[in-house]
mmCIF file of C-alpha atoms and ligand atoms in Angstrom:
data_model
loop_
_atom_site.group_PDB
_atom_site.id
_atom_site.type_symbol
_atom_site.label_atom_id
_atom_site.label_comp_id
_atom_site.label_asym_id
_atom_site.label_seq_id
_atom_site.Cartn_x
_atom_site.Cartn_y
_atom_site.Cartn_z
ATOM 1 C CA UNK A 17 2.198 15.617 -25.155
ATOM 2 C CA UNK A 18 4.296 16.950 -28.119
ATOM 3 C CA UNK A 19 2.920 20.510 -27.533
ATOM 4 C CA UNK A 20 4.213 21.997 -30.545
ATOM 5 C CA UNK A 21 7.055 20.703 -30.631
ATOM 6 C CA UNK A 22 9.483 19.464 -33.519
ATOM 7 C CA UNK A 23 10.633 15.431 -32.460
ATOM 8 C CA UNK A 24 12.953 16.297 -35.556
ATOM 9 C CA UNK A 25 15.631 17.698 -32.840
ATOM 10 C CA UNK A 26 15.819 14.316 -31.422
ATOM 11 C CA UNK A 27 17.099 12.816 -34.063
ATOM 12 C CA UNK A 28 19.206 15.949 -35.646
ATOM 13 C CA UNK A 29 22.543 14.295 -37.168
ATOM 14 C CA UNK A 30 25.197 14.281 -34.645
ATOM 15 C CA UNK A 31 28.970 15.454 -36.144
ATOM 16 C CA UNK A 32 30.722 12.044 -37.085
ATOM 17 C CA UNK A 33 33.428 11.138 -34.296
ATOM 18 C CA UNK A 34 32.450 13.249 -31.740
ATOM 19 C CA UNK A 35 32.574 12.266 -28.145
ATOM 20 C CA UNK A 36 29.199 12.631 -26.646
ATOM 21 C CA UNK A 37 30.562 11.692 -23.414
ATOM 22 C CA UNK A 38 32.836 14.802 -23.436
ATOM 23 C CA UNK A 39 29.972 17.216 -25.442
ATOM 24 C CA UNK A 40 27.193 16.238 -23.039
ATOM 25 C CA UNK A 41 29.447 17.435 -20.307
ATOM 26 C CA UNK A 42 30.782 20.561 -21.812
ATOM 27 C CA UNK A 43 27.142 21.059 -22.338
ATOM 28 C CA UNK A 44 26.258 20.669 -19.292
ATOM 29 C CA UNK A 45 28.515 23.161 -17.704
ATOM 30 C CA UNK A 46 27.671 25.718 -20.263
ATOM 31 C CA UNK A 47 23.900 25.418 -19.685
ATOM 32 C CA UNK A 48 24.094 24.678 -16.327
ATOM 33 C CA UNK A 49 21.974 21.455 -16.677
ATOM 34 C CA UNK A 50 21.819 18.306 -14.673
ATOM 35 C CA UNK A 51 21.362 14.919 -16.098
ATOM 36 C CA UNK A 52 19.118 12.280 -13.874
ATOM 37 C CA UNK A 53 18.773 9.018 -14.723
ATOM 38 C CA UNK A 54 16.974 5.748 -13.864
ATOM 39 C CA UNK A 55 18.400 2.702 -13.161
ATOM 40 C CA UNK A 56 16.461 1.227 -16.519
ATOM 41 C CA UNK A 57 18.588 3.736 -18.786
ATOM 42 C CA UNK A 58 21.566 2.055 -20.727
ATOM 43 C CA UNK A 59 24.958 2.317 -18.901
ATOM 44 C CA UNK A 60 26.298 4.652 -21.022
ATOM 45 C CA UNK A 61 23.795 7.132 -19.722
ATOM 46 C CA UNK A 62 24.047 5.679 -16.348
ATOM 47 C CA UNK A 63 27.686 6.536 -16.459
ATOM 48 C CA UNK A 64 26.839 10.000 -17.808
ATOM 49 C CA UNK A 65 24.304 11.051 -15.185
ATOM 50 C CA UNK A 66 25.480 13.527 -12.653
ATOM 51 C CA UNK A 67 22.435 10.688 -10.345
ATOM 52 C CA UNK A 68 21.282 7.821 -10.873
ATOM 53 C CA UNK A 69 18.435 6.219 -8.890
ATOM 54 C CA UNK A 70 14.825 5.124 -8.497
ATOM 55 C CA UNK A 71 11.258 6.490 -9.038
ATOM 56 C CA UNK A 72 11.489 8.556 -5.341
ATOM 57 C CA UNK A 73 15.317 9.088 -5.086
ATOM 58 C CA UNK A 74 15.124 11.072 -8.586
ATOM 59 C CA UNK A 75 11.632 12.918 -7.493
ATOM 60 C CA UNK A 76 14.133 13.431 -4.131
ATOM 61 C CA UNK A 77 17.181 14.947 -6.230
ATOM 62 C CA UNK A 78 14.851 17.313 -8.295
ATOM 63 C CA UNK A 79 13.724 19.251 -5.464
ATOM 64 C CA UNK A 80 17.316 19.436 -4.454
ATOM 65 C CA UNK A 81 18.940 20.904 -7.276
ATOM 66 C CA UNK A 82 20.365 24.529 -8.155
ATOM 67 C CA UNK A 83 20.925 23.704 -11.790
ATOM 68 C CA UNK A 84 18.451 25.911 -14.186
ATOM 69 C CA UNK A 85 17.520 22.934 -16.621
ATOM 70 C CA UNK A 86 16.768 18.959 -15.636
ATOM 71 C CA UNK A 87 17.024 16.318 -18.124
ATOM 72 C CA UNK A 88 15.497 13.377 -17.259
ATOM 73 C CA UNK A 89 16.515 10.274 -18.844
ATOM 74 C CA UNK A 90 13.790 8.439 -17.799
ATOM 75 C CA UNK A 91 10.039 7.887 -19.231
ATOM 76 C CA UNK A 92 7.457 10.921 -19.642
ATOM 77 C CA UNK A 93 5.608 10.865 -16.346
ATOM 78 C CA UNK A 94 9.383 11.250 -14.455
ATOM 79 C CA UNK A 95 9.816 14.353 -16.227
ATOM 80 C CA UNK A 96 6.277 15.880 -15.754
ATOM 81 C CA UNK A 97 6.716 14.786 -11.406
ATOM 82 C CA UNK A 98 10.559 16.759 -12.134
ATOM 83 C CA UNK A 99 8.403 19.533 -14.027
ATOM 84 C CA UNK A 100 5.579 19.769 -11.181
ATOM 85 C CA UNK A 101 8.133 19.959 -8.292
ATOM 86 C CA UNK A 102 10.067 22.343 -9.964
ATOM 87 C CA UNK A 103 7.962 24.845 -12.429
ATOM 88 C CA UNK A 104 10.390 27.572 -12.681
ATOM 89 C CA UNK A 105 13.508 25.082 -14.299
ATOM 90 C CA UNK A 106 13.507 23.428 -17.908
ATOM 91 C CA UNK A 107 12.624 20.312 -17.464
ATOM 92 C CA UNK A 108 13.886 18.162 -20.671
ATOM 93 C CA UNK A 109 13.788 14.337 -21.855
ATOM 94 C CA UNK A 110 15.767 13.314 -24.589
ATOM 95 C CA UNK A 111 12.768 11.042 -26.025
ATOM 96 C CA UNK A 112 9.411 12.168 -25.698
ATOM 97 C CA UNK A 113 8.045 9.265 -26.718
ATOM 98 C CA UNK A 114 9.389 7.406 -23.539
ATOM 99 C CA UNK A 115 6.015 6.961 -22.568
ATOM 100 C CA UNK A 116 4.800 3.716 -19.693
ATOM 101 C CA UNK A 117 3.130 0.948 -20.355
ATOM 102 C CA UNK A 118 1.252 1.202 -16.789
ATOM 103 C CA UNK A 119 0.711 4.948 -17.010
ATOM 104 C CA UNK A 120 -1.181 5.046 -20.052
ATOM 105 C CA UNK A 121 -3.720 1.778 -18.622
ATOM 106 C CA UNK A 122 -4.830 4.375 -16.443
ATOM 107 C CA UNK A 123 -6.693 7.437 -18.475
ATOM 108 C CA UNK A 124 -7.391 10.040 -16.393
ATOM 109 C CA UNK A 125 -11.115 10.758 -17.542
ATOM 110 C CA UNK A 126 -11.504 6.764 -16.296
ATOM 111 C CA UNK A 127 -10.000 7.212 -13.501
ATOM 112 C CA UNK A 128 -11.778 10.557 -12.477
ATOM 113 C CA UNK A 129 -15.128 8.043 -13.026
ATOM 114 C CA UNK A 130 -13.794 5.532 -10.585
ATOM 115 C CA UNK A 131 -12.793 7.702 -8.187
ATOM 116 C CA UNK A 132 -16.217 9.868 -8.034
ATOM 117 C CA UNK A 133 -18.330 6.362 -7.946
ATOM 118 C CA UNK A 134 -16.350 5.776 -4.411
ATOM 119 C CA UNK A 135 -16.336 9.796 -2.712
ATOM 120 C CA UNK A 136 -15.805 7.479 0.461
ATOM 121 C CA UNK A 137 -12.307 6.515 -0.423
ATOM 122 C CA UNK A 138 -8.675 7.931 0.247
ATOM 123 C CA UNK A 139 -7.217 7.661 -3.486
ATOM 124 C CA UNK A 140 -3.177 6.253 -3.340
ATOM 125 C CA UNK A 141 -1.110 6.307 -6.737
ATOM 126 C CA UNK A 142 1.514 4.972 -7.770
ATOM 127 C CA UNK A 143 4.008 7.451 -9.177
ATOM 128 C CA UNK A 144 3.894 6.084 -12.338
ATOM 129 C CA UNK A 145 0.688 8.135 -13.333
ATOM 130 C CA UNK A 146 0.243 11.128 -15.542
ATOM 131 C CA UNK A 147 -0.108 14.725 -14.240
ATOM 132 C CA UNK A 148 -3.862 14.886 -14.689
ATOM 133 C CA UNK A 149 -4.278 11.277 -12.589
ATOM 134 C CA UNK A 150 -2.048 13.018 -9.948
ATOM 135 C CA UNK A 151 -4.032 15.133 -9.830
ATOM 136 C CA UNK A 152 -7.272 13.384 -8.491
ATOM 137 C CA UNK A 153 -5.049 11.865 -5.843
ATOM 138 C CA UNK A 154 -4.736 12.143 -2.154
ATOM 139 C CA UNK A 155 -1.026 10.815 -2.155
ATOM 140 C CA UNK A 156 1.179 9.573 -4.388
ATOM 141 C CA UNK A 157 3.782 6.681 -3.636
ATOM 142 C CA UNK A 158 6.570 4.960 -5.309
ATOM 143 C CA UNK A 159 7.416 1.252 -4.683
ATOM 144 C CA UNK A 160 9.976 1.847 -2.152
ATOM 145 C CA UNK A 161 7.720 4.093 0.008
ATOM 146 C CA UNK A 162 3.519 2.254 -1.281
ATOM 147 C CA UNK A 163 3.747 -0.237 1.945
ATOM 148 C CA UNK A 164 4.664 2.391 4.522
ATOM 149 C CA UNK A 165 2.503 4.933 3.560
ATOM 150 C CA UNK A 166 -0.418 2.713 2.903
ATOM 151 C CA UNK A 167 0.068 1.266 6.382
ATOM 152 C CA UNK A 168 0.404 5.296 7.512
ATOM 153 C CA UNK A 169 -3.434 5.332 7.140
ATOM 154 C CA UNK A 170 -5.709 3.403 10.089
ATOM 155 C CA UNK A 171 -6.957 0.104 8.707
ATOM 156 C CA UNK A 172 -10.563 0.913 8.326
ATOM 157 C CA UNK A 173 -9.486 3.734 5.682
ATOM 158 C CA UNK A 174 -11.018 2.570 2.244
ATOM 159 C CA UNK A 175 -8.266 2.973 -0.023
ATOM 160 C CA UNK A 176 -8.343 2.782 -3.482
ATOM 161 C CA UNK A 177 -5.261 2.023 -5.089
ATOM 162 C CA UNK A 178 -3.585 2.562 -8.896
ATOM 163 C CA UNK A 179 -2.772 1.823 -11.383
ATOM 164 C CA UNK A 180 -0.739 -1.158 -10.840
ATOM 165 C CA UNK A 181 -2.903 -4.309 -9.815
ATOM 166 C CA UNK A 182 0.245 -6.317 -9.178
ATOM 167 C CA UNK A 183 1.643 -3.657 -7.300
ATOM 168 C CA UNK A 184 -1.400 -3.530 -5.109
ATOM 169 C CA UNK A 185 -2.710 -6.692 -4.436
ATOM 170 C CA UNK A 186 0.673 -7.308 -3.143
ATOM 171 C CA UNK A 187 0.668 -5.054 -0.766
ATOM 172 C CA UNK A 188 -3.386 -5.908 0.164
ATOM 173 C CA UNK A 189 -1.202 -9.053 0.951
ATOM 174 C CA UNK A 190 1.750 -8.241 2.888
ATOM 175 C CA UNK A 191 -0.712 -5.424 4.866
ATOM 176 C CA UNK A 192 -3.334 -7.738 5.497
ATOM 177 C CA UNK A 193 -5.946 -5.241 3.411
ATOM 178 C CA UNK A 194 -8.684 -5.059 1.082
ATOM 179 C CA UNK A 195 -8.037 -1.983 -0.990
ATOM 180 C CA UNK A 196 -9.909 -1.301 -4.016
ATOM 181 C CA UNK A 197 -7.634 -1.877 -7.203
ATOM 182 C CA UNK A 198 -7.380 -0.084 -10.523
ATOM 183 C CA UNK A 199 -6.694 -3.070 -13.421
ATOM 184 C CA UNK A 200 -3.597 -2.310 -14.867
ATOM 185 C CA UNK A 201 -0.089 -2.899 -15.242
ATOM 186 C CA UNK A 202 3.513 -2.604 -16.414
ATOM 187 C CA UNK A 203 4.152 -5.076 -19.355
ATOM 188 C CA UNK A 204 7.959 -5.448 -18.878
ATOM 189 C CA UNK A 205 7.282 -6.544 -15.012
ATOM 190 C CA UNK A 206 4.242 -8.468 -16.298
ATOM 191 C CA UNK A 207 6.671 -10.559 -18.784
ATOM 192 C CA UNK A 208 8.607 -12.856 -16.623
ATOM 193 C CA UNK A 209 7.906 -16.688 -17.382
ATOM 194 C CA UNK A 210 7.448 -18.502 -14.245
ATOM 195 C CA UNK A 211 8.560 -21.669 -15.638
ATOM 196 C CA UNK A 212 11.778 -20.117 -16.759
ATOM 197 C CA UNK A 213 12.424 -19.042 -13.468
ATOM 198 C CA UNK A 214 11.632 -22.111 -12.014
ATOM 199 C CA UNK A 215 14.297 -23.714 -14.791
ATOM 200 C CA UNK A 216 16.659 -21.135 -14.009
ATOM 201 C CA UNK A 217 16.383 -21.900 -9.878
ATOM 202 C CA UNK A 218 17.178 -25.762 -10.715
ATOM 203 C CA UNK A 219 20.533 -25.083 -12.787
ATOM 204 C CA UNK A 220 21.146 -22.469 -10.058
ATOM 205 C CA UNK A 221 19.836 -23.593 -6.231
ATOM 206 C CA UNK A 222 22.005 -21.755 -4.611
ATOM 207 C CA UNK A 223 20.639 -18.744 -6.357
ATOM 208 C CA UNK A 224 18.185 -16.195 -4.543
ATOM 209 C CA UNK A 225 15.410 -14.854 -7.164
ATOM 210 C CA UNK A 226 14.947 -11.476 -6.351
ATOM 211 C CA UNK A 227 11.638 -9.746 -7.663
ATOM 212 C CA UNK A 228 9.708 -6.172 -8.440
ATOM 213 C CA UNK A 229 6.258 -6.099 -6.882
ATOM 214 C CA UNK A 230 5.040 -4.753 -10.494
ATOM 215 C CA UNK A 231 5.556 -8.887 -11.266
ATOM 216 C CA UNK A 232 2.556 -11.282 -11.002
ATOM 217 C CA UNK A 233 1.285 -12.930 -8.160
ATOM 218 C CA UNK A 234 2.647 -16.281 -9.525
ATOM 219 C CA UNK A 235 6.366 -15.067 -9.436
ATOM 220 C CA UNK A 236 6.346 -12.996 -6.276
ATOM 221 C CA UNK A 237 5.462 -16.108 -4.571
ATOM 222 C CA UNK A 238 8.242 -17.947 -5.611
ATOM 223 C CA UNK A 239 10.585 -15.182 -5.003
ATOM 224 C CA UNK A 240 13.228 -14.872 -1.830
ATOM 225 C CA UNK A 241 12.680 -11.183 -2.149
ATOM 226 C CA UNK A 242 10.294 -8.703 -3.148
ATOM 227 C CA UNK A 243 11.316 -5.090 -2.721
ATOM 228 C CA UNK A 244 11.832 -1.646 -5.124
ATOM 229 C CA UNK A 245 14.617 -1.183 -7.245
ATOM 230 C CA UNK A 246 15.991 1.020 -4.375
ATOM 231 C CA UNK A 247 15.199 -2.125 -1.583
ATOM 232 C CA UNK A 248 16.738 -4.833 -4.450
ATOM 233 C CA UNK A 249 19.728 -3.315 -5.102
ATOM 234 C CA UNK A 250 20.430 -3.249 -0.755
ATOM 235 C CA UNK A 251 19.106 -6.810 -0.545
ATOM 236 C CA UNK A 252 21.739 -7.791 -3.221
ATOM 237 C CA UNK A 253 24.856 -6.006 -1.271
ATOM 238 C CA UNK A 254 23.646 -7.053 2.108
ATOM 239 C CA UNK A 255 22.522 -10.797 1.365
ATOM 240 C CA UNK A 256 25.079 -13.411 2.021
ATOM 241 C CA UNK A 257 24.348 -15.183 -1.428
ATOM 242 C CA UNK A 258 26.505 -14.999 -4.082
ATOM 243 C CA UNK A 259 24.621 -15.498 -7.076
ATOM 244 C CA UNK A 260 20.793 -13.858 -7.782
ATOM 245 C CA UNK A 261 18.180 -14.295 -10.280
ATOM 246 C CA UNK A 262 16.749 -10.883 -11.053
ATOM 247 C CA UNK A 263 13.367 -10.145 -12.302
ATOM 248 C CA UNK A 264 12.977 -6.728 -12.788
ATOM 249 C CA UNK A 265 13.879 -4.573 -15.967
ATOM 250 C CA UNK A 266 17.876 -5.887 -16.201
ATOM 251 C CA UNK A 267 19.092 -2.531 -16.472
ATOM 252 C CA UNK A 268 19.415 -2.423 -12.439
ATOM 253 C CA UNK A 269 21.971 -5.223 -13.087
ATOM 254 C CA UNK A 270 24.750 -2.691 -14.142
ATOM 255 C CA UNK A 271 24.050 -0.869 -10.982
ATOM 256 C CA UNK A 272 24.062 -4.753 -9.011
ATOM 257 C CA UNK A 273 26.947 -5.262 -10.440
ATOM 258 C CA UNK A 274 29.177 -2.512 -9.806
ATOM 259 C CA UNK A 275 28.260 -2.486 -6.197
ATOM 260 C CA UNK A 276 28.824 -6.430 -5.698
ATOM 261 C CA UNK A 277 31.637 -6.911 -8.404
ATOM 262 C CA UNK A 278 31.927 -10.891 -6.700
ATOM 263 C CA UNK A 279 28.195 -11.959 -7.625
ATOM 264 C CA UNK A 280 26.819 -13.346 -10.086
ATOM 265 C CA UNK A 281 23.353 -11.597 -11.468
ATOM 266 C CA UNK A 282 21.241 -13.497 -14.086
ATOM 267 C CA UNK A 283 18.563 -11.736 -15.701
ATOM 268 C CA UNK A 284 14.921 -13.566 -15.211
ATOM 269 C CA UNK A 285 13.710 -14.280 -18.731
ATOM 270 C CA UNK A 286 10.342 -13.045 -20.198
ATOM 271 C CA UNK A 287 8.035 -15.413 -21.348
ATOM 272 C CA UNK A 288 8.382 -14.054 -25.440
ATOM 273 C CA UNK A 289 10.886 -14.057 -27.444
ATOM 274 C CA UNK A 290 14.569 -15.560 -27.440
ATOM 275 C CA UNK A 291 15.857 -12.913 -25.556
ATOM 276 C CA UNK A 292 17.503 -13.977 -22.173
ATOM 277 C CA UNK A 293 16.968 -10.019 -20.653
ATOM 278 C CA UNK A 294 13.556 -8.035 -20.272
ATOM 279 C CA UNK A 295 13.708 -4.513 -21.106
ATOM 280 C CA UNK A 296 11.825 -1.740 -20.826
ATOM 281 C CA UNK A 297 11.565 -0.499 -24.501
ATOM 282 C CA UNK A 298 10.268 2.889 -23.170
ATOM 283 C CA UNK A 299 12.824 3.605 -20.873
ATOM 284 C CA UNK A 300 15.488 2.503 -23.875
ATOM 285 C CA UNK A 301 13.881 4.824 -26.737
ATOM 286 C CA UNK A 302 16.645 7.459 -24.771
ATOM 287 C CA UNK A 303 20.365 6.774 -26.811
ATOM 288 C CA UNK A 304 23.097 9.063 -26.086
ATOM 289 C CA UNK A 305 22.993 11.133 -29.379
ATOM 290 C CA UNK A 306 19.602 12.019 -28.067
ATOM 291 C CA UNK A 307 20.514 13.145 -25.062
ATOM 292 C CA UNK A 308 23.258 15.355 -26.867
ATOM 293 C CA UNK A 309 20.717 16.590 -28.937
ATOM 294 C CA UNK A 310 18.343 16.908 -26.194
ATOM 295 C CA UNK A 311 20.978 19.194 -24.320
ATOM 296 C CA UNK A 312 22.225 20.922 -27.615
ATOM 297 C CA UNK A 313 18.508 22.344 -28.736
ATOM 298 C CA UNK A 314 17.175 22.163 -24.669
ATOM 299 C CA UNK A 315 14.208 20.581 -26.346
ATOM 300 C CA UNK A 316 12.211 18.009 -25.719
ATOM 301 C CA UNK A 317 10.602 20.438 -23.092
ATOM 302 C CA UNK A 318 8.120 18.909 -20.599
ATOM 303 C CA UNK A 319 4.871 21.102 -20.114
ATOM 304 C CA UNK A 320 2.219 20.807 -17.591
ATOM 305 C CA UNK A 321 -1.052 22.515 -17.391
ATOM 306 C CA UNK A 322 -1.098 25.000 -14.432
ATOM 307 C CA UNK A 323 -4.581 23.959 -12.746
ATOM 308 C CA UNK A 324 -3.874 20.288 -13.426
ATOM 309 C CA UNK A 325 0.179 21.012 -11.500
ATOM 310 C CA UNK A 326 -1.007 22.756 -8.657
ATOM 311 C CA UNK A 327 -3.542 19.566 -7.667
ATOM 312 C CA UNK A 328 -1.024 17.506 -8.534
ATOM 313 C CA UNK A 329 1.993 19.157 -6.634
ATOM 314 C CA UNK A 330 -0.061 18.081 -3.206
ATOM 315 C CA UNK A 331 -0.114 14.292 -3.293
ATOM 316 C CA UNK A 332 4.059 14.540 -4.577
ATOM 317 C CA UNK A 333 4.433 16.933 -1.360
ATOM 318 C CA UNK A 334 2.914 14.431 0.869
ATOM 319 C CA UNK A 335 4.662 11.759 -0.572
ATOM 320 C CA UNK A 336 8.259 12.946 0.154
ATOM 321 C CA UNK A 337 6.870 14.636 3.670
ATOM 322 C CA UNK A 338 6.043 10.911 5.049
ATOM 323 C CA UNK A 339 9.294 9.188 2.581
ATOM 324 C CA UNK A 340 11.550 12.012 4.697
ATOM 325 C CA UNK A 341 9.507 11.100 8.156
ATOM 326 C CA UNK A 342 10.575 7.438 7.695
ATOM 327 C CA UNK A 343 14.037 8.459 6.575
ATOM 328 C CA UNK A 344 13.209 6.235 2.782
HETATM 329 P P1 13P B 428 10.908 2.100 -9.094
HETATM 330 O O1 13P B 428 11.957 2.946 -9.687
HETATM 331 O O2 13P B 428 10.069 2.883 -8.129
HETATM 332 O O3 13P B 428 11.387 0.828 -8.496
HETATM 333 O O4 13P B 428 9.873 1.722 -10.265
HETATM 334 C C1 13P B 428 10.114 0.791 -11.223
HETATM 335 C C2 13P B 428 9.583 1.191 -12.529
HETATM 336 O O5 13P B 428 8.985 0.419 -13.204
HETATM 337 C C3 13P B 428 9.865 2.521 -12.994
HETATM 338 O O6 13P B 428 9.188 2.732 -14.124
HETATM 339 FE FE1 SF4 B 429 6.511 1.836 -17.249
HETATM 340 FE FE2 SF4 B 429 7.034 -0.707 -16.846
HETATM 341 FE FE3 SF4 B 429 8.648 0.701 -18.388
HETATM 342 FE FE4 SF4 B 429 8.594 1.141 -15.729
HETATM 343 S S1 SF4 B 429 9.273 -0.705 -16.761
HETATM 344 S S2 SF4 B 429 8.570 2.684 -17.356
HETATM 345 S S3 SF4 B 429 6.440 0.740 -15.292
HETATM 346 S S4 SF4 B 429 6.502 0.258 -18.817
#
């Protein structure tokens, strides 16, 4: 992953008192760059991002852009889908060690087993994959776009679907199917105590809990809503409730809060630890002075093997084909 590269830049001291805010711009302009950010990111970079969005909206923007270099404040396999759509720009992340929790429980050498011992079967990923699992796919999705596109194919397609089990046996659910599931998952999503949900829905009935479908079983089915980040965020402008019990990562709250400034969002609670919030530790390794520094060296640089991109351009393609087809 590090390919050669010195992870000393990250952390290269940054001039006491300077404004990052102002230098990441100036940067910016100089260089030409453009800074994309998910929702997960701290608000600082949020506020810093020339877009902010979800899993497909910043796979969307990258194809869009003119800019020559893309950072991508996000975790590793958001820069390599930025790097495989676009080969010719610099594609940067200020942490390379932003890595995911639900990427990495699917190795592509297992995976590549999996897939060969059922030849029969249309493979669907999840976006949050590496290159080289990309790569064995047939099309990739994102959690605002896995339901429609699963339910593009006819039902007797045999699917098989990855990584996320939560993510897929919920929509085996809600699609009345019987794909064939890899076994992992996110551990942020995986983290929310049912029972302090429950608690939380008590002190606050008039509260709508709104979930991820990377959560368990257990707290989807308690939920008044189970949608994206992208479909969360709508629900929470358009619903007529005023307060909502969010269990995603709680950096999407920012976001829910600046578009509905007269609700009240309280983060779902993980199951460890006294914290009230669940974060994605991951997506948080990415601070500001590494994003400075990321802009100021243009290094980290995401690299992906040639063979292993153009396999694993396809299933992206297809992807935002059908996401543009059903106007997601
Ligand atoms: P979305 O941005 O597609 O909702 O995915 C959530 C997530 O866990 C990103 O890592
Ligand atoms: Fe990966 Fe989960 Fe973090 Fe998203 S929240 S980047 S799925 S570990």
């Amino acid at each position: 992953m590090l390919a050669n590269q010195s992870i000393g830049y990250m952390d290269a001291p940054v001039p006491k008192g300077l404004d990052l805010k102002e230098a990441i711009s100036r940067l910016k302009k100089e260089k030409n760059a453009v800074i994309l950010a998910h929702y997960y990111q701290t608000e600082e970079i949020q506020d810093t991002a020339d877009f902010v969005g979800d899993s497909l909206a910043l796979a969307q923007w990258a194809t869009k852009t003119k800019a020559n270099i893309l950072v991508l404040c996000g975790v590793h396999f958001m820069g390599e889908t930025a790097k495989i759509l676009c080969p010719d720009k610099k594609v940067l992340v200020p942490d390379l060690n932003a890595g995911c929790s639900l990427a990495d429980s699917c190795p592509a050498p297992e995976f590549e087993r999996f897939v060969k011992e059922h030849p029969d079967h249309t493979v669907i990923s999840y976006v949050n994959t590496s290159a080289a699992v990309k790569a064995l796919t047939d099309v990739v999705v994102t959690s605002t776009n896995a339901r429609q596109i699963v339910e593009s194919f006819p039902k007797e397609t045999p699917i098989i679907f990855g990584p996320d089990r939560n993510l897929g046996s919920y929509i085996n659910r809600v699609t009345r199917r019987d794909m064939l599931l890899w076994d992992g998952a996110c551990h942020v999503h995986e983290r929310f105590s049912l029972e302090k949900i429950l608690e939380l829905e008590e002190r606050y009935p008039d509260a709508k809990v709104v979930t991820h479908p990377e959560c368990k079983k257990e707290v989807v089915e308690i939920s008044d809503f189970v949608g994206s980040t992208a479909a969360l965020l709508k629900y929470t402008v358009q619903s007529e409730a005023r307060r909502f019990i969010v269990a995603t990562e709680s950096g999407v709250i920012y976001e829910m809060r600046k578009r509905s400034p007269e609700k009240e969002f309280i983060p779902a609670p993980p199951s460890d630890g006294a914290c009230a919030c669940n974060e994605c530790n991951f997506m948080r390794q990415n601070t500001m002075e590494k994003l400075y520094n990321c802009l100021r060296f243009e290094m980290p640089e995401i690299f992906v093997d040639e063979e292993i991109r153009k396999k694993a351009i396809k299933p992206i393609q297809r992807m935002l084909e059908i996401s543009e087809r059903l106007h997601l």
